[in-house]
Tab-separated table of C-alpha atoms in Angstrom:
chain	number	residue	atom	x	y	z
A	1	UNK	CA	9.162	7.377	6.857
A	2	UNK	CA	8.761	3.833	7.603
A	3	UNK	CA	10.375	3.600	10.636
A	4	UNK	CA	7.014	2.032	12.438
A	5	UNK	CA	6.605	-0.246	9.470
A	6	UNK	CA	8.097	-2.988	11.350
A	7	UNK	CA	6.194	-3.276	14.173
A	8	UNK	CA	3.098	-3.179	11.949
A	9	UNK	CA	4.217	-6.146	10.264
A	10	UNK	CA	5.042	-7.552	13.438
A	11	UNK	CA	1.267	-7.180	14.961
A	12	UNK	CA	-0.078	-8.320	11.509
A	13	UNK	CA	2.006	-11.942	12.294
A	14	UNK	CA	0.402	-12.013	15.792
A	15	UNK	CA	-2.755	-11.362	13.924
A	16	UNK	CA	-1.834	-14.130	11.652
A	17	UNK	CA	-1.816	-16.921	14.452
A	18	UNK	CA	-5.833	-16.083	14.321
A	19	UNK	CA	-6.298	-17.458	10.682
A	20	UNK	CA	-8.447	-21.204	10.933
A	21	UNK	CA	-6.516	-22.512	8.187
A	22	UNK	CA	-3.226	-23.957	9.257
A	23	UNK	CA	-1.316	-22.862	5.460
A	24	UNK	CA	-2.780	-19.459	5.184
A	25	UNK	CA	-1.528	-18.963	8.708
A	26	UNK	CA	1.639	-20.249	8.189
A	27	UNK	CA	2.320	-18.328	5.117
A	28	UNK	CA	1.079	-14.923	6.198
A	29	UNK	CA	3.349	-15.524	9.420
A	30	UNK	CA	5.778	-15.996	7.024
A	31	UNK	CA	5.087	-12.890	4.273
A	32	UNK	CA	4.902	-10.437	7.326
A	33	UNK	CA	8.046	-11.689	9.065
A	34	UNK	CA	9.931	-11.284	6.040
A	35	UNK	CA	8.507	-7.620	5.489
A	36	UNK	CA	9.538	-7.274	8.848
A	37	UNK	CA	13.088	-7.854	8.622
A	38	UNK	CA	13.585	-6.418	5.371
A	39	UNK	CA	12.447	-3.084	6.881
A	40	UNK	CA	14.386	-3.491	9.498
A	41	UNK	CA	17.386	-4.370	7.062
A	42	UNK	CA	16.111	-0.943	5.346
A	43	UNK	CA	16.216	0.988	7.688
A	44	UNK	CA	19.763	0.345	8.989
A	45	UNK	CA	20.666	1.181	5.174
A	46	UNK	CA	18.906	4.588	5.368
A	47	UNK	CA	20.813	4.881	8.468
A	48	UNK	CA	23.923	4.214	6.610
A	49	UNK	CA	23.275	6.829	3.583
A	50	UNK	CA	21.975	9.331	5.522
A	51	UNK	CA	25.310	8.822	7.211
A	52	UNK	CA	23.202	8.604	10.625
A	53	UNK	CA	25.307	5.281	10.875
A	54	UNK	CA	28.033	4.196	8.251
A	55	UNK	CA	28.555	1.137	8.067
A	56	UNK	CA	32.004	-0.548	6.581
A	57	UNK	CA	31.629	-1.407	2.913
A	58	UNK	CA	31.599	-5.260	3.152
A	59	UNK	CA	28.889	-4.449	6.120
A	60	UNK	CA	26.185	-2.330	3.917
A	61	UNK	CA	26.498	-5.284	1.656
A	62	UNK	CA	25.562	-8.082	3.698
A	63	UNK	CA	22.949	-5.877	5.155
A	64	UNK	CA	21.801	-5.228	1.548
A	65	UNK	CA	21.903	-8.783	0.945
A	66	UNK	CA	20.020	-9.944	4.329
A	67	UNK	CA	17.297	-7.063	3.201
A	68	UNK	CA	16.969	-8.666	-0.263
A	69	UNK	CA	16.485	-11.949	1.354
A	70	UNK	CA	13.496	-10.966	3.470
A	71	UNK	CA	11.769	-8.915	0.941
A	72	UNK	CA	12.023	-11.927	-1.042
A	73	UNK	CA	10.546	-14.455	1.445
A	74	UNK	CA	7.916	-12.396	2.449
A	75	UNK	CA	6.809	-12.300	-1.148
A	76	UNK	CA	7.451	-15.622	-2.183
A	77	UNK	CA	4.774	-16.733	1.243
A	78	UNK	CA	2.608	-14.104	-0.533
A	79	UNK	CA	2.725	-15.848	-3.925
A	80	UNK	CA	2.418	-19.231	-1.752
A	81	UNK	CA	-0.616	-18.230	-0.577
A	82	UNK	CA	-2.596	-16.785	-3.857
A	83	UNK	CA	-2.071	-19.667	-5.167
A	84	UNK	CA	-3.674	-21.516	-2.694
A	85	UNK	CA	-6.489	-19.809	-2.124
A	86	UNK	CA	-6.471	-19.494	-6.020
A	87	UNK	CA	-7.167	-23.359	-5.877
A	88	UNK	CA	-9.554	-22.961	-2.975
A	89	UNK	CA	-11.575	-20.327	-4.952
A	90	UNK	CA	-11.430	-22.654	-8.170
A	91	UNK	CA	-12.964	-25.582	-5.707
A	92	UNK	CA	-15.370	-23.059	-4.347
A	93	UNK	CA	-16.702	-21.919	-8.346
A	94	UNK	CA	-16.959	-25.478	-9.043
A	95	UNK	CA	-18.938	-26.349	-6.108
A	96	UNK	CA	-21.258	-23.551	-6.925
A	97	UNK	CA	-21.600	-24.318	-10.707
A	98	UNK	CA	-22.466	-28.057	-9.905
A	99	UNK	CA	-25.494	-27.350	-8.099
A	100	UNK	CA	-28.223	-27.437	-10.123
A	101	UNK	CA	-30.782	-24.688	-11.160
A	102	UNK	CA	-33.280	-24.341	-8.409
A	103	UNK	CA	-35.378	-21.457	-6.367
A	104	UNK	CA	-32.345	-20.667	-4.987
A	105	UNK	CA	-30.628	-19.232	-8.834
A	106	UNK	CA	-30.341	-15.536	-7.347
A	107	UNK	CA	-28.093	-17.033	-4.530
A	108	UNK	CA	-26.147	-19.399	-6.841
A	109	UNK	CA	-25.403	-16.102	-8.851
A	110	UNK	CA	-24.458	-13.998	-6.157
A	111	UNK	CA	-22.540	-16.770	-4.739
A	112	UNK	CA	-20.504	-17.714	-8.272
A	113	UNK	CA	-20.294	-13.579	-8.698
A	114	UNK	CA	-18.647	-13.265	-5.247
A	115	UNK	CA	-16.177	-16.090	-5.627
A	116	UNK	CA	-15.217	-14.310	-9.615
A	117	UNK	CA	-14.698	-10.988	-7.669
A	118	UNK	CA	-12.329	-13.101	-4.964
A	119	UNK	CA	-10.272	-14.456	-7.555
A	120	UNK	CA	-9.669	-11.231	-9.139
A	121	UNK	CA	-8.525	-9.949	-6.361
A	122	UNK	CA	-6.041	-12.849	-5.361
A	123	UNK	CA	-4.877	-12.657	-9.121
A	124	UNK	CA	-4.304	-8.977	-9.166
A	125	UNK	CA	-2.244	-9.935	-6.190
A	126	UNK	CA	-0.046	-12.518	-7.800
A	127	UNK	CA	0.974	-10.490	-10.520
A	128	UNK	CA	1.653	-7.549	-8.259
A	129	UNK	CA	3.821	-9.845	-5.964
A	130	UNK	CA	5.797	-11.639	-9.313
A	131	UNK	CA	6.336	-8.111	-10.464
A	132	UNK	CA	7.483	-7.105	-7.276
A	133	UNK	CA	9.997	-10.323	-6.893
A	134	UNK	CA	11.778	-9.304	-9.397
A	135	UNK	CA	13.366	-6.357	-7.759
A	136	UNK	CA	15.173	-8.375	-4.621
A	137	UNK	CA	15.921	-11.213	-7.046
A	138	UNK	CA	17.865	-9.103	-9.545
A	139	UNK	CA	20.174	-7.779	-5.803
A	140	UNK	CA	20.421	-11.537	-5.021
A	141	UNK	CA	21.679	-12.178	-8.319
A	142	UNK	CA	19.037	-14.574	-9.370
A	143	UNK	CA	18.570	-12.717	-12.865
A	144	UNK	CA	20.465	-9.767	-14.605
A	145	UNK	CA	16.966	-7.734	-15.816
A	146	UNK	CA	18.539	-4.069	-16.627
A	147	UNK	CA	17.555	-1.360	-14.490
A	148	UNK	CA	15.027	-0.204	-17.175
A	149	UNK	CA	13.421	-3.240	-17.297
A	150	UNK	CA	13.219	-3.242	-13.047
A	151	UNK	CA	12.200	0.179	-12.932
A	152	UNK	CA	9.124	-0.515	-15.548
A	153	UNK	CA	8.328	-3.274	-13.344
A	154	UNK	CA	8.580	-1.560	-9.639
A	155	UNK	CA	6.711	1.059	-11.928
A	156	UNK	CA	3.915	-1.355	-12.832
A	157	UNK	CA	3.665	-2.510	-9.346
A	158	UNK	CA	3.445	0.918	-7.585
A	159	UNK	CA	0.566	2.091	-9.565
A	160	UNK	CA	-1.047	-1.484	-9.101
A	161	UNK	CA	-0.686	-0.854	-5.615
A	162	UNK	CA	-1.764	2.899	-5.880
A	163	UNK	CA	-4.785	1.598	-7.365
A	164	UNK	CA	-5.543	-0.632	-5.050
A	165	UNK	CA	-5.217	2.086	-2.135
A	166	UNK	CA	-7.273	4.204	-3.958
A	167	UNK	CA	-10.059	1.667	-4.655
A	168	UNK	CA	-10.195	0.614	-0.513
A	169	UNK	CA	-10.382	4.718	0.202
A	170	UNK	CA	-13.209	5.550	-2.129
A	171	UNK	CA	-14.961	1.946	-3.107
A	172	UNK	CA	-15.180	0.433	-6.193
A	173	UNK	CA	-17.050	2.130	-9.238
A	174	UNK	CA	-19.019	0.230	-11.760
């Protein structure tokens, strides 16, 4: 159940005011406000098919709607943000490249190998979260993608993020 899901997201966006850097903080305000309300939004539609609390036709649709909307926001600020920090990493590997060969070469290695694993991760991200767009902009009507084609996609991305779950319980193996 995701019932607590909301408030989650909600203590992640007081988290957020922490960040130093004024976009990331604005954007991951924004990504977990929108997951917010779209599981809020979700919830009231569980509500209404588990016929806890119908709803009137035209209402389940906006709510649908309003859901969409937020999903879609809060990954679009996702999307914002990888590729920002995308362009901060790509500053950061050029910074690293430039300086010349010196005692220090283990560090500069270390250093250019930990900036290669950061922008793996922000990639694997990005194509996660454009994956994942797809599925609220097909219910806003911002493309008509069968529902093969969307469930290959929300397919894609739950394995993605199954992998990724797996990968922060047991570690990475090389």
């Amino acid at each position: 159940m995701r019932i607590g899901k909301p408030l989650e997201h909600g203590q992640a966006a007081v988290k957020a005011f922490e960040i130093p850097d004024p976009f990331l903080k604005f954007t991951a305000l924004g990504r977990q406000l929108g997951y917010a309300g779209y599981l809020i939004n979700d919830m009231l539609i569980w509500a209404h098919t588990a016929k806890v609390r119908p709803f009137t036709a035209p209402t389940i649709a906006k709510i649908n709607q309003r859901a969409a909307r937020f999903w879609l926001s809060g990954i679009l600020f996702s999307i914002v943000s990888s590729i920002y920090k995308l362009t901060g990493l790509s500053a950061r590997e050029n910074q690293v490249r430039r300086v010349g060969a010196s005692e220090k070469e283990p560090d500069r290695k270390a250093a250019l190998r930990a900036v290669k694993a950061q922008q793996a991760a922000v990639r694997y991200q990005l194509v996660q979260d454009c994956l994942d767009a797809l599925l609220p902009a097909g219910t806003l009507g911002f493309h008509h993608l069968d529902d093969g084609m969307l469930g290959i996609a929300g397919t894609i991305t739950s394995l993605m993020g199954l992998r990724t779950q797996i990968t922060k319980v047991l570690g990475t193996s090389k």
